[in-house]
Amino acid sequence: MSLPHAILTALLERPASSGLDLTRRFDRSIGYFWSATHQQIYRELGRLEAEGHIRALPAEQPVRGQKKAYEVLPAGRAELARWTAAAQDPKPHRDALLLRLRAAAVVGTAGLDADLRRHLELHRRQLAEYREIEQRDFPAGDDDSAQARLQHLVLRAGIELETFWTQWLTEALANLPVVEGEPG
């Protein structure tokens, strides 16, 4: 149920965004913690408009194929506020890598080290990207608004999660039994 709320948030942060603008924002920021394809975004824009939460802004001159820009209506803002204030339990964590490691404890670890190294590299790259974003968008002491502080807090969660994964994967690799015939 969170995709419509992610879209409402994005439209309130940057009013008059088009579906393409939203897709790009999901690729660059919101998608780091809530991913969606452009088809999902466009489908949800239609639903939000039908529910009266957003509306397409009138075009100055109607042109065929012109991209629609959207704005959040009072009902959409109220829905986002309701959802933000509602209690929600954490979702159970599901991670195939953790399950595969547990399975490796009973069937053997052959081939697992290469994928652990691949995951480690992916998490290191993501961590580097988050740190670059932090340096660019939140230089020391530059969180002067409540909105900026909360956005930085979300980014810090990403940094902390990637830091955890890089440390944990390094530890997992150090504790993985060496399988004969594989490089150690």
mmCIF file of C-alpha atoms in Angstrom:
data_model
loop_
_atom_site.group_PDB
_atom_site.id
_atom_site.type_symbol
_atom_site.label_atom_id
_atom_site.label_comp_id
_atom_site.label_asym_id
_atom_site.label_seq_id
_atom_site.Cartn_x
_atom_site.Cartn_y
_atom_site.Cartn_z
ATOM 1 C CA MET A 1 0.000 0.000 0.000
ATOM 2 C CA SER A 2 2.997 2.352 0.170
ATOM 3 C CA LEU A 3 3.511 3.121 -3.531
ATOM 4 C CA PRO A 4 0.662 5.655 -3.642
ATOM 5 C CA HIS A 5 2.087 7.279 -0.526
ATOM 6 C CA ALA A 6 5.566 7.410 -2.067
ATOM 7 C CA ILE A 7 4.070 9.133 -5.121
ATOM 8 C CA LEU A 8 2.116 11.603 -2.986
ATOM 9 C CA THR A 9 5.301 12.387 -1.067
ATOM 10 C CA ALA A 10 7.274 12.925 -4.262
ATOM 11 C CA LEU A 11 4.566 15.215 -5.677
ATOM 12 C CA LEU A 12 4.446 17.277 -2.487
ATOM 13 C CA GLU A 13 8.235 17.587 -2.484
ATOM 14 C CA ARG A 14 8.251 18.653 -6.141
ATOM 15 C CA PRO A 15 4.826 19.868 -7.276
ATOM 16 C CA ALA A 16 3.898 19.800 -10.966
ATOM 17 C CA SER A 17 5.970 16.682 -11.632
ATOM 18 C CA SER A 18 5.117 14.483 -14.586
ATOM 19 C CA GLY A 19 5.075 10.694 -14.605
ATOM 20 C CA LEU A 20 8.502 10.775 -16.237
ATOM 21 C CA ASP A 21 9.784 13.153 -13.540
ATOM 22 C CA LEU A 22 8.491 10.769 -10.876
ATOM 23 C CA THR A 23 10.104 7.781 -12.576
ATOM 24 C CA ARG A 24 13.441 9.615 -12.569
ATOM 25 C CA ARG A 25 13.056 10.516 -8.899
ATOM 26 C CA PHE A 26 12.363 6.874 -8.079
ATOM 27 C CA ASP A 27 15.537 5.949 -9.979
ATOM 28 C CA ARG A 28 17.617 8.536 -8.094
ATOM 29 C CA SER A 29 16.244 8.775 -4.574
ATOM 30 C CA ILE A 30 12.958 7.251 -3.446
ATOM 31 C CA GLY A 31 13.810 4.039 -5.278
ATOM 32 C CA TYR A 32 16.676 3.402 -2.879
ATOM 33 C CA PHE A 33 14.107 2.388 -0.268
ATOM 34 C CA TRP A 34 10.880 1.932 -2.263
ATOM 35 C CA SER A 35 11.316 0.756 -5.828
ATOM 36 C CA ALA A 36 8.719 0.921 -8.593
ATOM 37 C CA THR A 37 8.764 0.511 -12.351
ATOM 38 C CA HIS A 38 7.544 3.301 -14.592
ATOM 39 C CA GLN A 39 4.490 1.167 -15.456
ATOM 40 C CA GLN A 40 3.620 0.860 -11.761
ATOM 41 C CA ILE A 41 4.039 4.612 -11.277
ATOM 42 C CA TYR A 42 1.823 5.501 -14.249
ATOM 43 C CA ARG A 43 -0.823 2.962 -13.178
ATOM 44 C CA GLU A 44 -0.807 4.402 -9.645
ATOM 45 C CA LEU A 45 -1.050 7.977 -10.966
ATOM 46 C CA GLY A 46 -4.264 6.945 -12.713
ATOM 47 C CA ARG A 47 -5.645 5.409 -9.503
ATOM 48 C CA LEU A 48 -4.692 8.428 -7.412
ATOM 49 C CA GLU A 49 -6.374 10.721 -9.924
ATOM 50 C CA ALA A 50 -9.520 8.544 -10.007
ATOM 51 C CA GLU A 51 -9.649 8.600 -6.178
ATOM 52 C CA GLY A 52 -9.413 12.414 -6.145
ATOM 53 C CA HIS A 53 -6.013 12.506 -4.435
ATOM 54 C CA ILE A 54 -4.202 14.200 -7.338
ATOM 55 C CA ARG A 55 -5.119 15.955 -10.541
ATOM 56 C CA ALA A 56 -3.391 16.542 -13.817
ATOM 57 C CA LEU A 57 -2.615 20.210 -14.244
ATOM 58 C CA PRO A 58 -4.247 21.803 -17.254
ATOM 59 C CA ALA A 59 -1.830 22.264 -20.143
ATOM 60 C CA GLU A 60 -1.322 25.785 -21.451
ATOM 61 C CA GLN A 61 -1.808 24.522 -24.996
ATOM 62 C CA PRO A 62 -3.121 21.025 -25.593
ATOM 63 C CA VAL A 63 -0.529 19.126 -27.596
ATOM 64 C CA ARG A 64 -0.802 15.471 -28.503
ATOM 65 C CA GLY A 65 1.729 13.395 -26.554
ATOM 66 C CA GLN A 66 2.443 16.187 -24.089
ATOM 67 C CA LYS A 67 3.411 14.873 -20.677
ATOM 68 C CA LYS A 68 0.951 15.534 -17.860
ATOM 69 C CA ALA A 69 2.088 17.329 -14.733
ATOM 70 C CA TYR A 70 0.304 16.488 -11.486
ATOM 71 C CA GLU A 71 -0.473 18.180 -8.213
ATOM 72 C CA VAL A 72 -1.686 16.788 -4.905
ATOM 73 C CA LEU A 73 -5.221 17.757 -3.923
ATOM 74 C CA PRO A 74 -6.318 18.315 -0.304
ATOM 75 C CA ALA A 75 -7.723 14.757 -0.167
ATOM 76 C CA GLY A 76 -4.297 13.406 -1.192
ATOM 77 C CA ARG A 77 -2.514 15.460 1.456
ATOM 78 C CA ALA A 78 -5.024 14.240 4.057
ATOM 79 C CA GLU A 79 -4.493 10.614 2.977
ATOM 80 C CA LEU A 80 -0.721 10.994 3.232
ATOM 81 C CA ALA A 81 -1.038 12.589 6.681
ATOM 82 C CA ARG A 82 -3.375 9.785 7.815
ATOM 83 C CA TRP A 83 -0.985 7.110 6.534
ATOM 84 C CA THR A 84 2.056 8.831 8.058
ATOM 85 C CA ALA A 85 0.423 8.946 11.501
ATOM 86 C CA ALA A 86 -0.939 5.375 11.402
ATOM 87 C CA ALA A 87 0.780 2.637 13.364
ATOM 88 C CA GLN A 88 2.497 -0.023 11.291
ATOM 89 C CA ASP A 89 4.388 -3.074 12.476
ATOM 90 C CA PRO A 90 7.794 -3.855 10.963
ATOM 91 C CA LYS A 91 7.619 -6.294 8.076
ATOM 92 C CA PRO A 92 9.312 -9.675 8.508
ATOM 93 C CA HIS A 93 12.702 -9.641 6.818
ATOM 94 C CA ARG A 94 13.055 -12.019 3.877
ATOM 95 C CA ASP A 95 16.483 -12.398 2.332
ATOM 96 C CA ALA A 96 17.404 -15.264 0.014
ATOM 97 C CA LEU A 97 21.121 -14.847 0.751
ATOM 98 C CA LEU A 98 20.566 -15.469 4.461
ATOM 99 C CA LEU A 99 18.429 -18.511 3.692
ATOM 100 C CA ARG A 100 21.100 -19.807 1.262
ATOM 101 C CA LEU A 101 23.767 -19.403 3.951
ATOM 102 C CA ARG A 102 21.590 -21.325 6.406
ATOM 103 C CA ALA A 103 21.098 -24.054 3.779
ATOM 104 C CA ALA A 104 24.852 -24.125 3.140
ATOM 105 C CA ALA A 105 25.311 -25.125 6.770
ATOM 106 C CA VAL A 106 23.661 -28.458 5.947
ATOM 107 C CA VAL A 107 24.526 -29.051 2.268
ATOM 108 C CA GLY A 108 27.944 -27.397 2.014
ATOM 109 C CA THR A 109 29.261 -24.040 0.930
ATOM 110 C CA ALA A 110 30.576 -24.851 -2.554
ATOM 111 C CA GLY A 111 30.183 -21.814 -4.803
ATOM 112 C CA LEU A 112 28.776 -19.580 -2.088
ATOM 113 C CA ASP A 113 31.942 -17.546 -1.527
ATOM 114 C CA ALA A 114 31.826 -16.016 -5.019
ATOM 115 C CA ASP A 115 28.282 -14.772 -4.486
ATOM 116 C CA LEU A 116 29.136 -13.430 -1.021
ATOM 117 C CA ARG A 117 32.020 -11.478 -2.616
ATOM 118 C CA ARG A 118 29.666 -10.192 -5.312
ATOM 119 C CA HIS A 119 27.163 -9.051 -2.686
ATOM 120 C CA LEU A 120 29.956 -7.406 -0.715
ATOM 121 C CA GLU A 121 31.030 -5.427 -3.780
ATOM 122 C CA LEU A 122 27.439 -4.363 -4.504
ATOM 123 C CA HIS A 123 26.978 -3.139 -0.930
ATOM 124 C CA ARG A 124 30.320 -1.324 -0.993
ATOM 125 C CA ARG A 125 29.263 0.502 -4.185
ATOM 126 C CA GLN A 126 25.882 1.422 -2.720
ATOM 127 C CA LEU A 127 27.550 2.679 0.458
ATOM 128 C CA ALA A 128 29.933 4.833 -1.592
ATOM 129 C CA GLU A 129 27.005 6.244 -3.560
ATOM 130 C CA TYR A 130 25.074 7.089 -0.387
ATOM 131 C CA ARG A 131 28.147 8.806 1.082
ATOM 132 C CA GLU A 132 28.570 10.858 -2.095
ATOM 133 C CA ILE A 133 24.924 11.920 -1.889
ATOM 134 C CA GLU A 134 25.407 12.865 1.750
ATOM 135 C CA GLN A 135 28.465 14.996 0.974
ATOM 136 C CA ARG A 136 26.704 16.659 -1.963
ATOM 137 C CA ASP A 137 23.247 17.212 -0.477
ATOM 138 C CA PHE A 138 23.929 17.458 3.250
ATOM 139 C CA PRO A 139 27.297 19.117 3.883
ATOM 140 C CA ALA A 140 28.149 19.343 7.587
ATOM 141 C CA GLY A 141 25.682 21.489 9.491
ATOM 142 C CA ASP A 142 23.515 22.218 6.439
ATOM 143 C CA ASP A 143 20.283 20.549 7.650
ATOM 144 C CA ASP A 144 18.578 23.876 8.311
ATOM 145 C CA SER A 145 14.973 22.762 7.803
ATOM 146 C CA ALA A 146 12.913 19.996 9.354
ATOM 147 C CA GLN A 147 12.374 18.567 5.858
ATOM 148 C CA ALA A 148 16.131 18.427 5.191
ATOM 149 C CA ARG A 149 16.796 16.828 8.590
ATOM 150 C CA LEU A 150 14.231 14.090 7.951
ATOM 151 C CA GLN A 151 15.526 13.471 4.410
ATOM 152 C CA HIS A 152 19.071 13.231 5.806
ATOM 153 C CA LEU A 153 17.839 10.831 8.478
ATOM 154 C CA VAL A 154 16.439 8.530 5.766
ATOM 155 C CA LEU A 155 19.766 8.693 3.924
ATOM 156 C CA ARG A 156 21.621 7.929 7.177
ATOM 157 C CA ALA A 157 19.466 4.797 7.544
ATOM 158 C CA GLY A 158 20.661 3.685 4.108
ATOM 159 C CA ILE A 159 24.273 4.402 5.055
ATOM 160 C CA GLU A 160 23.937 2.447 8.296
ATOM 161 C CA LEU A 161 22.292 -0.517 6.533
ATOM 162 C CA GLU A 162 25.006 -0.651 3.863
ATOM 163 C CA THR A 163 27.687 -0.321 6.553
ATOM 164 C CA PHE A 164 26.099 -3.253 8.383
ATOM 165 C CA TRP A 165 25.974 -5.387 5.223
ATOM 166 C CA THR A 166 29.598 -4.682 4.267
ATOM 167 C CA GLN A 167 30.778 -5.554 7.784
ATOM 168 C CA TRP A 168 28.566 -8.643 8.016
ATOM 169 C CA LEU A 169 29.574 -9.954 4.573
ATOM 170 C CA THR A 170 33.242 -9.435 5.408
ATOM 171 C CA GLU A 171 32.701 -11.474 8.580
ATOM 172 C CA ALA A 172 30.716 -14.145 6.695
ATOM 173 C CA LEU A 173 33.515 -14.540 4.150
ATOM 174 C CA ALA A 174 36.097 -14.789 6.937
ATOM 175 C CA ASN A 175 34.050 -17.570 8.592
ATOM 176 C CA LEU A 176 33.129 -19.493 5.453
ATOM 177 C CA PRO A 177 34.835 -22.901 5.408
ATOM 178 C CA VAL A 178 37.273 -23.329 2.527
ATOM 179 C CA VAL A 179 35.986 -25.938 0.083
ATOM 180 C CA GLU A 180 38.679 -28.154 -1.413
ATOM 181 C CA GLY A 181 39.363 -27.380 -5.032
ATOM 182 C CA GLU A 182 38.164 -23.735 -4.725
ATOM 183 C CA PRO A 183 40.456 -20.746 -4.286
ATOM 184 C CA GLY A 184 40.579 -19.657 -0.667
#
